[in-house]
Amino acid sequence: MTDLAGRANAPGEFLTLATTHYENFPVGSCLVPRALRRHVHRIYAFARVADDLADERRDAGALGAFRAAFLAHRAGSARDVPLFEDLCTTIRELALPERLFLDLLDAFEQDLRVNRYADDVGLLDYCRRSADPVGRLVLRVFGHDDAALDTLSDRICTALQLLNHLQDLGDDLRTRDRIYFPRTDLLRFGVREDDLRAPRANAAVKALVAHWLDRTATLLREGWPLTRRVRGRLRWELRAIVGGAAGCVRAIRRADHDVLAVDTKLRGFARVRAVTGALFGPGVPAPLR
């Protein structure tokens, strides 16, 4: 395995991975009870390492070795990677579905094979495997195994994935030759690939971004009822997550949808304001209404 994959061998590395990689939303924050936080960090670290192998290293061999090592630990034929040892303990203790972890790996492997999408069916299927499993796993960490809750969680997780794609629109093409948003929409709004390489978004690109940002906000709004239907501190963690995403929606709109020229990732006070607004506000965050 590559050096990056080898990071999974360092004791406690899952905690570092889960708490230092930039996200628009909190990951296993202090809102999660300490007894459960380690499980969330392990799940996130699994996804983070595998995603980095696909996105940063573009290393299909290492990603295949990562999958094989995970399955070997699940089968009990290997015990040499602390990340997998810890994660397999979590899976056994909480009876987590192995299929959800394999769906994540399927999506990351797809990133190495597919760099354009014909329509939104393909894009949303990718999100179903690249993002939705994490939400379902977190629900199960908190003792929720319910199809209706899964559906609400899927709305939120797909929205978070789409939000990342919007913020990384230019960088994905320049550094990975990848465009997630479907060809049908590029044609619909008159967007050429070269437009996405420009330092600033033209009117066509802004229209594309506005269209998908509205869809993203709708998904977040549709998923918001999950924050009322789960128990205990998970509802506050989910409010913080959706609040962070809502803050990014606001930032993109304030940038006039120019995600090529403006960094719309939340940092500092803007992030605190978005999260606290969702935690203590009366309902759905304002940017999503």
Short mmCIF file of N, CA and C in Angstrom, two decimals, residues 3-154:
data_model
loop_
_atom_site.label_atom_id
_atom_site.label_comp_id
_atom_site.label_asym_id
_atom_site.label_seq_id
_atom_site.Cartn_x
_atom_site.Cartn_y
_atom_site.Cartn_z
N ASP A 3 2.10 5.24 0.93
CA ASP A 3 2.29 5.93 2.21
C ASP A 3 0.97 6.43 2.77
N LEU A 4 0.11 6.93 1.88
CA LEU A 4 -1.16 7.45 2.36
C LEU A 4 -1.98 6.34 2.98
N ALA A 5 -2.05 5.20 2.30
CA ALA A 5 -2.79 4.08 2.88
C ALA A 5 -2.15 3.65 4.17
N GLY A 6 -0.83 3.76 4.23
CA GLY A 6 -0.13 3.37 5.44
C GLY A 6 -0.47 4.22 6.64
N ARG A 7 -1.05 5.40 6.41
CA ARG A 7 -1.47 6.23 7.53
C ARG A 7 -2.47 5.49 8.40
N ALA A 8 -3.19 4.55 7.81
CA ALA A 8 -4.18 3.80 8.58
C ALA A 8 -3.53 2.89 9.61
N ASN A 9 -2.20 2.67 9.49
CA ASN A 9 -1.51 1.80 10.42
C ASN A 9 -1.10 2.49 11.71
N ALA A 10 -1.06 3.80 11.71
CA ALA A 10 -0.58 4.52 12.89
C ALA A 10 -1.63 4.49 13.99
N PRO A 11 -1.26 4.07 15.20
CA PRO A 11 -2.24 4.05 16.30
C PRO A 11 -2.86 5.42 16.50
N GLY A 12 -4.17 5.44 16.62
CA GLY A 12 -4.88 6.69 16.85
C GLY A 12 -5.00 7.57 15.63
N GLU A 13 -4.52 7.10 14.47
CA GLU A 13 -4.56 7.95 13.29
C GLU A 13 -5.99 8.27 12.88
N PHE A 14 -6.92 7.38 13.17
CA PHE A 14 -8.30 7.65 12.78
C PHE A 14 -8.81 8.93 13.44
N LEU A 15 -8.38 9.21 14.67
CA LEU A 15 -8.83 10.42 15.35
C LEU A 15 -8.28 11.65 14.66
N THR A 16 -6.99 11.60 14.28
CA THR A 16 -6.38 12.73 13.58
C THR A 16 -7.08 12.98 12.26
N LEU A 17 -7.31 11.92 11.50
CA LEU A 17 -7.96 12.06 10.21
C LEU A 17 -9.36 12.63 10.34
N ALA A 18 -10.06 12.18 11.36
CA ALA A 18 -11.46 12.58 11.51
C ALA A 18 -11.62 14.00 12.03
N THR A 19 -10.58 14.58 12.61
CA THR A 19 -10.73 15.90 13.23
C THR A 19 -9.93 16.99 12.54
N THR A 20 -9.04 16.65 11.58
CA THR A 20 -8.21 17.68 10.97
C THR A 20 -8.55 17.97 9.53
N HIS A 21 -9.23 17.10 8.83
CA HIS A 21 -9.56 17.33 7.43
C HIS A 21 -10.69 18.35 7.35
N TYR A 22 -10.54 19.33 6.45
CA TYR A 22 -11.57 20.38 6.37
C TYR A 22 -12.91 19.80 5.94
N GLU A 23 -13.97 20.20 6.62
CA GLU A 23 -15.34 19.93 6.19
C GLU A 23 -16.18 21.17 6.48
N ASN A 24 -17.31 21.27 5.77
CA ASN A 24 -18.24 22.38 5.99
C ASN A 24 -19.03 22.21 7.27
N PHE A 25 -18.94 21.05 7.88
CA PHE A 25 -19.80 20.70 9.00
C PHE A 25 -18.98 19.95 10.04
N PRO A 26 -19.43 19.91 11.29
CA PRO A 26 -18.68 19.20 12.33
C PRO A 26 -18.71 17.70 12.10
N VAL A 27 -17.62 17.03 12.44
CA VAL A 27 -17.52 15.58 12.29
C VAL A 27 -17.25 14.97 13.65
N GLY A 28 -18.22 14.25 14.20
CA GLY A 28 -18.03 13.65 15.51
C GLY A 28 -17.62 14.68 16.54
N SER A 29 -18.34 15.79 16.60
CA SER A 29 -17.97 16.90 17.48
C SER A 29 -18.25 16.58 18.93
N CYS A 30 -18.01 17.57 19.79
CA CYS A 30 -18.27 17.39 21.22
C CYS A 30 -19.75 17.21 21.51
N LEU A 31 -20.60 17.47 20.53
CA LEU A 31 -22.03 17.22 20.71
C LEU A 31 -22.35 15.73 20.75
N VAL A 32 -21.44 14.93 20.21
CA VAL A 32 -21.62 13.47 20.23
C VAL A 32 -21.10 12.94 21.57
N PRO A 33 -21.88 12.13 22.28
CA PRO A 33 -21.41 11.58 23.55
C PRO A 33 -20.06 10.88 23.39
N ARG A 34 -19.19 11.04 24.38
CA ARG A 34 -17.84 10.50 24.30
C ARG A 34 -17.84 9.00 23.99
N ALA A 35 -18.77 8.27 24.57
CA ALA A 35 -18.81 6.82 24.37
C ALA A 35 -19.08 6.44 22.91
N LEU A 36 -19.73 7.32 22.17
CA LEU A 36 -20.06 7.05 20.78
C LEU A 36 -19.12 7.75 19.80
N ARG A 37 -18.42 8.77 20.29
CA ARG A 37 -17.61 9.60 19.40
C ARG A 37 -16.54 8.79 18.69
N ARG A 38 -15.94 7.83 19.40
CA ARG A 38 -14.88 7.04 18.78
C ARG A 38 -15.42 6.24 17.60
N HIS A 39 -16.66 5.79 17.69
CA HIS A 39 -17.25 5.03 16.58
C HIS A 39 -17.44 5.92 15.36
N VAL A 40 -17.91 7.14 15.58
CA VAL A 40 -18.09 8.08 14.48
C VAL A 40 -16.75 8.42 13.84
N HIS A 41 -15.73 8.63 14.66
CA HIS A 41 -14.40 8.95 14.13
C HIS A 41 -13.85 7.80 13.30
N ARG A 42 -14.08 6.58 13.73
CA ARG A 42 -13.57 5.42 12.99
C ARG A 42 -14.24 5.31 11.63
N ILE A 43 -15.55 5.50 11.60
CA ILE A 43 -16.28 5.45 10.34
C ILE A 43 -15.79 6.54 9.40
N TYR A 44 -15.65 7.74 9.93
CA TYR A 44 -15.21 8.85 9.10
C TYR A 44 -13.79 8.64 8.60
N ALA A 45 -12.90 8.13 9.44
CA ALA A 45 -11.51 7.92 9.03
C ALA A 45 -11.43 6.88 7.92
N PHE A 46 -12.23 5.82 8.01
CA PHE A 46 -12.29 4.82 6.93
C PHE A 46 -12.63 5.51 5.61
N ALA A 47 -13.68 6.32 5.63
CA ALA A 47 -14.10 7.00 4.41
C ALA A 47 -13.05 8.01 3.94
N ARG A 48 -12.43 8.72 4.89
CA ARG A 48 -11.47 9.76 4.54
C ARG A 48 -10.22 9.19 3.87
N VAL A 49 -9.66 8.11 4.45
CA VAL A 49 -8.46 7.52 3.86
C VAL A 49 -8.76 6.99 2.47
N ALA A 50 -9.87 6.26 2.33
CA ALA A 50 -10.21 5.69 1.03
C ALA A 50 -10.46 6.79 0.00
N ASP A 51 -11.15 7.84 0.40
CA ASP A 51 -11.42 8.94 -0.52
C ASP A 51 -10.14 9.64 -0.93
N ASP A 52 -9.21 9.80 0.01
CA ASP A 52 -7.93 10.43 -0.33
C ASP A 52 -7.13 9.58 -1.32
N LEU A 53 -7.22 8.26 -1.20
CA LEU A 53 -6.53 7.40 -2.15
C LEU A 53 -7.06 7.62 -3.56
N ALA A 54 -8.36 7.85 -3.67
CA ALA A 54 -8.96 8.08 -4.98
C ALA A 54 -8.72 9.51 -5.46
N ASP A 55 -8.89 10.50 -4.59
CA ASP A 55 -8.85 11.89 -5.00
C ASP A 55 -7.45 12.49 -5.05
N GLU A 56 -6.66 12.22 -4.02
CA GLU A 56 -5.34 12.84 -3.92
C GLU A 56 -4.26 12.01 -4.62
N ARG A 57 -4.30 10.71 -4.45
CA ARG A 57 -3.28 9.85 -5.05
C ARG A 57 -3.70 9.26 -6.39
N ARG A 58 -5.01 9.17 -6.63
CA ARG A 58 -5.50 8.54 -7.86
C ARG A 58 -4.89 7.16 -8.02
N ASP A 59 -4.87 6.40 -6.95
CA ASP A 59 -4.13 5.14 -6.88
C ASP A 59 -5.10 3.97 -6.76
N ALA A 60 -5.46 3.38 -7.90
CA ALA A 60 -6.41 2.26 -7.90
C ALA A 60 -5.84 1.05 -7.18
N GLY A 61 -4.53 0.83 -7.32
CA GLY A 61 -3.92 -0.32 -6.66
C GLY A 61 -3.99 -0.21 -5.15
N ALA A 62 -3.69 0.97 -4.63
CA ALA A 62 -3.75 1.17 -3.18
C ALA A 62 -5.18 1.08 -2.67
N LEU A 63 -6.13 1.60 -3.46
CA LEU A 63 -7.53 1.52 -3.04
C LEU A 63 -8.00 0.07 -3.03
N GLY A 64 -7.55 -0.72 -4.01
CA GLY A 64 -7.88 -2.14 -4.01
C GLY A 64 -7.27 -2.85 -2.82
N ALA A 65 -6.03 -2.49 -2.48
CA ALA A 65 -5.38 -3.09 -1.32
C ALA A 65 -6.09 -2.69 -0.03
N PHE A 66 -6.58 -1.46 0.01
CA PHE A 66 -7.34 -0.97 1.17
C PHE A 66 -8.60 -1.82 1.36
N ARG A 67 -9.31 -2.07 0.27
CA ARG A 67 -10.52 -2.90 0.33
C ARG A 67 -10.17 -4.31 0.80
N ALA A 68 -9.11 -4.89 0.21
CA ALA A 68 -8.73 -6.25 0.56
C ALA A 68 -8.34 -6.36 2.03
N ALA A 69 -7.61 -5.36 2.52
CA ALA A 69 -7.20 -5.38 3.93
C ALA A 69 -8.40 -5.26 4.85
N PHE A 70 -9.35 -4.41 4.49
CA PHE A 70 -10.57 -4.27 5.29
C PHE A 70 -11.32 -5.59 5.36
N LEU A 71 -11.49 -6.24 4.22
CA LEU A 71 -12.22 -7.51 4.20
C LEU A 71 -11.46 -8.60 4.93
N ALA A 72 -10.13 -8.56 4.87
CA ALA A 72 -9.33 -9.55 5.60
C ALA A 72 -9.51 -9.38 7.10
N HIS A 73 -9.55 -8.15 7.55
CA HIS A 73 -9.79 -7.91 8.98
C HIS A 73 -11.20 -8.32 9.37
N ARG A 74 -12.15 -8.09 8.49
CA ARG A 74 -13.52 -8.51 8.78
C ARG A 74 -13.61 -10.03 8.89
N ALA A 75 -12.82 -10.72 8.07
CA ALA A 75 -12.85 -12.18 8.08
C ALA A 75 -12.01 -12.77 9.20
N GLY A 76 -11.20 -11.93 9.85
CA GLY A 76 -10.35 -12.40 10.94
C GLY A 76 -9.04 -12.99 10.48
N SER A 77 -8.71 -12.83 9.20
CA SER A 77 -7.46 -13.40 8.68
C SER A 77 -6.31 -12.40 8.72
N ALA A 78 -6.56 -11.17 9.16
CA ALA A 78 -5.51 -10.17 9.32
C ALA A 78 -5.82 -9.34 10.56
N ARG A 79 -4.73 -8.87 11.21
CA ARG A 79 -4.91 -8.03 12.40
C ARG A 79 -3.76 -7.04 12.51
N ASP A 80 -3.34 -6.49 11.39
CA ASP A 80 -2.13 -5.67 11.39
C ASP A 80 -2.39 -4.18 11.13
N VAL A 81 -3.64 -3.78 10.92
CA VAL A 81 -3.94 -2.37 10.67
C VAL A 81 -4.86 -1.86 11.78
N PRO A 82 -4.35 -1.04 12.69
CA PRO A 82 -5.16 -0.57 13.82
C PRO A 82 -6.49 0.06 13.41
N LEU A 83 -6.49 0.84 12.33
CA LEU A 83 -7.75 1.45 11.89
C LEU A 83 -8.81 0.39 11.65
N PHE A 84 -8.43 -0.66 10.93
CA PHE A 84 -9.40 -1.71 10.63
C PHE A 84 -9.74 -2.53 11.86
N GLU A 85 -8.76 -2.74 12.73
CA GLU A 85 -9.06 -3.45 13.98
C GLU A 85 -10.10 -2.69 14.79
N ASP A 86 -9.88 -1.40 14.93
CA ASP A 86 -10.82 -0.57 15.69
C ASP A 86 -12.19 -0.54 15.01
N LEU A 87 -12.16 -0.36 13.69
CA LEU A 87 -13.42 -0.27 12.96
C LEU A 87 -14.21 -1.58 13.03
N CYS A 88 -13.51 -2.69 12.90
CA CYS A 88 -14.20 -3.98 12.98
C CYS A 88 -14.80 -4.21 14.36
N THR A 89 -14.14 -3.69 15.38
CA THR A 89 -14.73 -3.75 16.73
C THR A 89 -16.03 -2.96 16.77
N THR A 90 -16.01 -1.77 16.18
CA THR A 90 -17.22 -0.95 16.10
C THR A 90 -18.32 -1.68 15.33
N ILE A 91 -17.97 -2.28 14.21
CA ILE A 91 -18.96 -2.99 13.39
C ILE A 91 -19.60 -4.13 14.17
N ARG A 92 -18.77 -4.88 14.90
CA ARG A 92 -19.30 -6.01 15.68
C ARG A 92 -20.16 -5.51 16.84
N GLU A 93 -19.66 -4.54 17.57
CA GLU A 93 -20.38 -4.07 18.76
C GLU A 93 -21.74 -3.47 18.41
N LEU A 94 -21.81 -2.79 17.27
CA LEU A 94 -23.03 -2.07 16.92
C LEU A 94 -23.82 -2.75 15.81
N ALA A 95 -23.32 -3.90 15.34
CA ALA A 95 -24.00 -4.64 14.26
C ALA A 95 -24.23 -3.76 13.03
N LEU A 96 -23.18 -3.07 12.61
CA LEU A 96 -23.29 -2.19 11.45
C LEU A 96 -23.25 -3.01 10.16
N PRO A 97 -24.02 -2.62 9.15
CA PRO A 97 -24.03 -3.35 7.88
C PRO A 97 -22.72 -3.16 7.11
N GLU A 98 -22.05 -4.25 6.81
CA GLU A 98 -20.81 -4.17 6.05
C GLU A 98 -21.05 -3.56 4.67
N ARG A 99 -22.23 -3.80 4.11
CA ARG A 99 -22.55 -3.33 2.77
C ARG A 99 -22.39 -1.81 2.65
N LEU A 100 -22.68 -1.09 3.70
CA LEU A 100 -22.56 0.37 3.64
C LEU A 100 -21.10 0.80 3.46
N PHE A 101 -20.18 0.09 4.08
CA PHE A 101 -18.76 0.39 3.91
C PHE A 101 -18.31 0.05 2.49
N LEU A 102 -18.81 -1.05 1.96
CA LEU A 102 -18.44 -1.44 0.60
C LEU A 102 -19.04 -0.49 -0.43
N ASP A 103 -20.22 0.05 -0.15
CA ASP A 103 -20.79 1.07 -1.04
C ASP A 103 -19.87 2.28 -1.13
N LEU A 104 -19.31 2.70 -0.01
CA LEU A 104 -18.37 3.81 -0.02
C LEU A 104 -17.17 3.50 -0.91
N LEU A 105 -16.61 2.31 -0.75
CA LEU A 105 -15.45 1.94 -1.56
C LEU A 105 -15.82 1.86 -3.03
N ASP A 106 -17.01 1.35 -3.34
CA ASP A 106 -17.46 1.31 -4.74
C ASP A 106 -17.47 2.71 -5.35
N ALA A 107 -17.96 3.68 -4.59
CA ALA A 107 -18.03 5.05 -5.10
C ALA A 107 -16.64 5.63 -5.31
N PHE A 108 -15.73 5.39 -4.38
CA PHE A 108 -14.39 5.94 -4.53
C PHE A 108 -13.66 5.29 -5.70
N GLU A 109 -13.89 3.99 -5.91
CA GLU A 109 -13.31 3.33 -7.07
C GLU A 109 -13.91 3.89 -8.36
N GLN A 110 -15.18 4.24 -8.33
CA GLN A 110 -15.81 4.84 -9.50
C GLN A 110 -15.15 6.17 -9.85
N ASP A 111 -14.70 6.91 -8.85
CA ASP A 111 -14.02 8.18 -9.11
C ASP A 111 -12.78 7.99 -9.97
N LEU A 112 -12.18 6.81 -9.92
CA LEU A 112 -10.99 6.55 -10.72
C LEU A 112 -11.33 6.10 -12.14
N ARG A 113 -12.58 5.75 -12.36
CA ARG A 113 -13.00 5.27 -13.69
C ARG A 113 -13.88 6.26 -14.44
N VAL A 114 -14.65 7.04 -13.71
CA VAL A 114 -15.65 7.92 -14.32
C VAL A 114 -15.33 9.37 -13.98
N ASN A 115 -15.21 10.21 -15.00
CA ASN A 115 -14.94 11.62 -14.73
C ASN A 115 -15.95 12.57 -15.38
N ARG A 116 -16.99 12.00 -15.99
CA ARG A 116 -18.09 12.79 -16.53
C ARG A 116 -19.39 12.02 -16.28
N TYR A 117 -20.49 12.76 -16.12
CA TYR A 117 -21.80 12.14 -15.92
C TYR A 117 -22.77 12.65 -16.98
N ALA A 118 -23.51 11.72 -17.57
CA ALA A 118 -24.42 12.08 -18.65
C ALA A 118 -25.66 12.80 -18.13
N ASP A 119 -26.17 12.37 -16.98
CA ASP A 119 -27.42 12.95 -16.47
C ASP A 119 -27.41 12.91 -14.95
N ASP A 120 -28.46 13.48 -14.35
CA ASP A 120 -28.48 13.55 -12.89
C ASP A 120 -28.75 12.20 -12.25
N VAL A 121 -29.27 11.24 -13.00
CA VAL A 121 -29.48 9.90 -12.45
C VAL A 121 -28.13 9.30 -12.04
N GLY A 122 -27.14 9.43 -12.92
CA GLY A 122 -25.82 8.91 -12.61
C GLY A 122 -25.17 9.64 -11.45
N LEU A 123 -25.31 10.96 -11.43
CA LEU A 123 -24.71 11.75 -10.34
C LEU A 123 -25.34 11.40 -9.00
N LEU A 124 -26.66 11.31 -8.96
CA LEU A 124 -27.33 11.03 -7.69
C LEU A 124 -27.07 9.59 -7.23
N ASP A 125 -26.87 8.68 -8.17
CA ASP A 125 -26.50 7.32 -7.78
C ASP A 125 -25.11 7.31 -7.16
N TYR A 126 -24.21 8.12 -7.71
CA TYR A 126 -22.88 8.25 -7.10
C TYR A 126 -23.00 8.78 -5.67
N CYS A 127 -23.81 9.81 -5.47
CA CYS A 127 -24.01 10.37 -4.12
C CYS A 127 -24.61 9.33 -3.18
N ARG A 128 -25.48 8.48 -3.71
CA ARG A 128 -26.11 7.44 -2.89
C ARG A 128 -25.05 6.53 -2.28
N ARG A 129 -23.95 6.32 -3.01
CA ARG A 129 -22.91 5.43 -2.50
C ARG A 129 -21.74 6.16 -1.86
N SER A 130 -21.50 7.41 -2.26
CA SER A 130 -20.33 8.14 -1.74
C SER A 130 -20.62 8.90 -0.46
N ALA A 131 -21.89 9.21 -0.19
CA ALA A 131 -22.24 10.05 0.96
C ALA A 131 -23.30 9.44 1.85
N ASP A 132 -24.36 8.91 1.26
CA ASP A 132 -25.49 8.43 2.05
C ASP A 132 -25.12 7.34 3.06
N PRO A 133 -24.18 6.42 2.74
CA PRO A 133 -23.85 5.39 3.73
C PRO A 133 -23.33 5.96 5.05
N VAL A 134 -22.62 7.07 5.01
CA VAL A 134 -22.08 7.64 6.25
C VAL A 134 -23.22 8.06 7.17
N GLY A 135 -24.22 8.71 6.62
CA GLY A 135 -25.36 9.12 7.44
C GLY A 135 -26.09 7.94 8.04
N ARG A 136 -26.28 6.90 7.25
CA ARG A 136 -26.97 5.71 7.75
C ARG A 136 -26.16 5.03 8.85
N LEU A 137 -24.85 5.01 8.68
CA LEU A 137 -24.01 4.41 9.72
C LEU A 137 -24.08 5.21 11.01
N VAL A 138 -24.05 6.53 10.91
CA VAL A 138 -24.14 7.36 12.11
C VAL A 138 -25.47 7.13 12.82
N LEU A 139 -26.55 7.03 12.07
CA LEU A 139 -27.84 6.73 12.68
C LEU A 139 -27.77 5.43 13.49
N ARG A 140 -27.11 4.44 12.94
CA ARG A 140 -27.04 3.15 13.63
C ARG A 140 -26.12 3.20 14.84
N VAL A 141 -25.09 4.04 14.78
CA VAL A 141 -24.26 4.24 15.96
C VAL A 141 -25.12 4.73 17.12
N PHE A 142 -26.11 5.55 16.81
CA PHE A 142 -26.99 6.09 17.84
C PHE A 142 -28.23 5.22 18.08
N GLY A 143 -28.25 4.04 17.51
CA GLY A 143 -29.34 3.10 17.79
C GLY A 143 -30.57 3.25 16.93
N HIS A 144 -30.48 3.98 15.82
CA HIS A 144 -31.62 4.18 14.93
C HIS A 144 -31.47 3.27 13.70
N ASP A 145 -32.42 2.39 13.49
CA ASP A 145 -32.45 1.53 12.30
C ASP A 145 -33.87 1.59 11.76
N ASP A 146 -34.13 2.60 10.95
CA ASP A 146 -35.50 2.90 10.53
C ASP A 146 -35.45 3.44 9.10
N ALA A 147 -36.22 2.85 8.20
CA ALA A 147 -36.17 3.23 6.79
C ALA A 147 -36.57 4.69 6.57
N ALA A 148 -37.55 5.16 7.33
CA ALA A 148 -37.98 6.56 7.16
C ALA A 148 -36.88 7.53 7.57
N LEU A 149 -36.17 7.20 8.65
CA LEU A 149 -35.06 8.05 9.07
C LEU A 149 -33.92 7.98 8.06
N ASP A 150 -33.68 6.79 7.51
CA ASP A 150 -32.65 6.65 6.48
C ASP A 150 -32.93 7.58 5.31
N THR A 151 -34.19 7.66 4.90
CA THR A 151 -34.55 8.51 3.77
C THR A 151 -34.25 9.98 4.06
N LEU A 152 -34.58 10.43 5.25
CA LEU A 152 -34.27 11.81 5.63
C LEU A 152 -32.76 12.04 5.68
N SER A 153 -32.04 11.09 6.23
CA SER A 153 -30.58 11.19 6.29
C SER A 153 -29.98 11.25 4.89
N ASP A 154 -30.52 10.45 3.97
CA ASP A 154 -30.02 10.45 2.60
C ASP A 154 -30.17 11.83 1.97
#
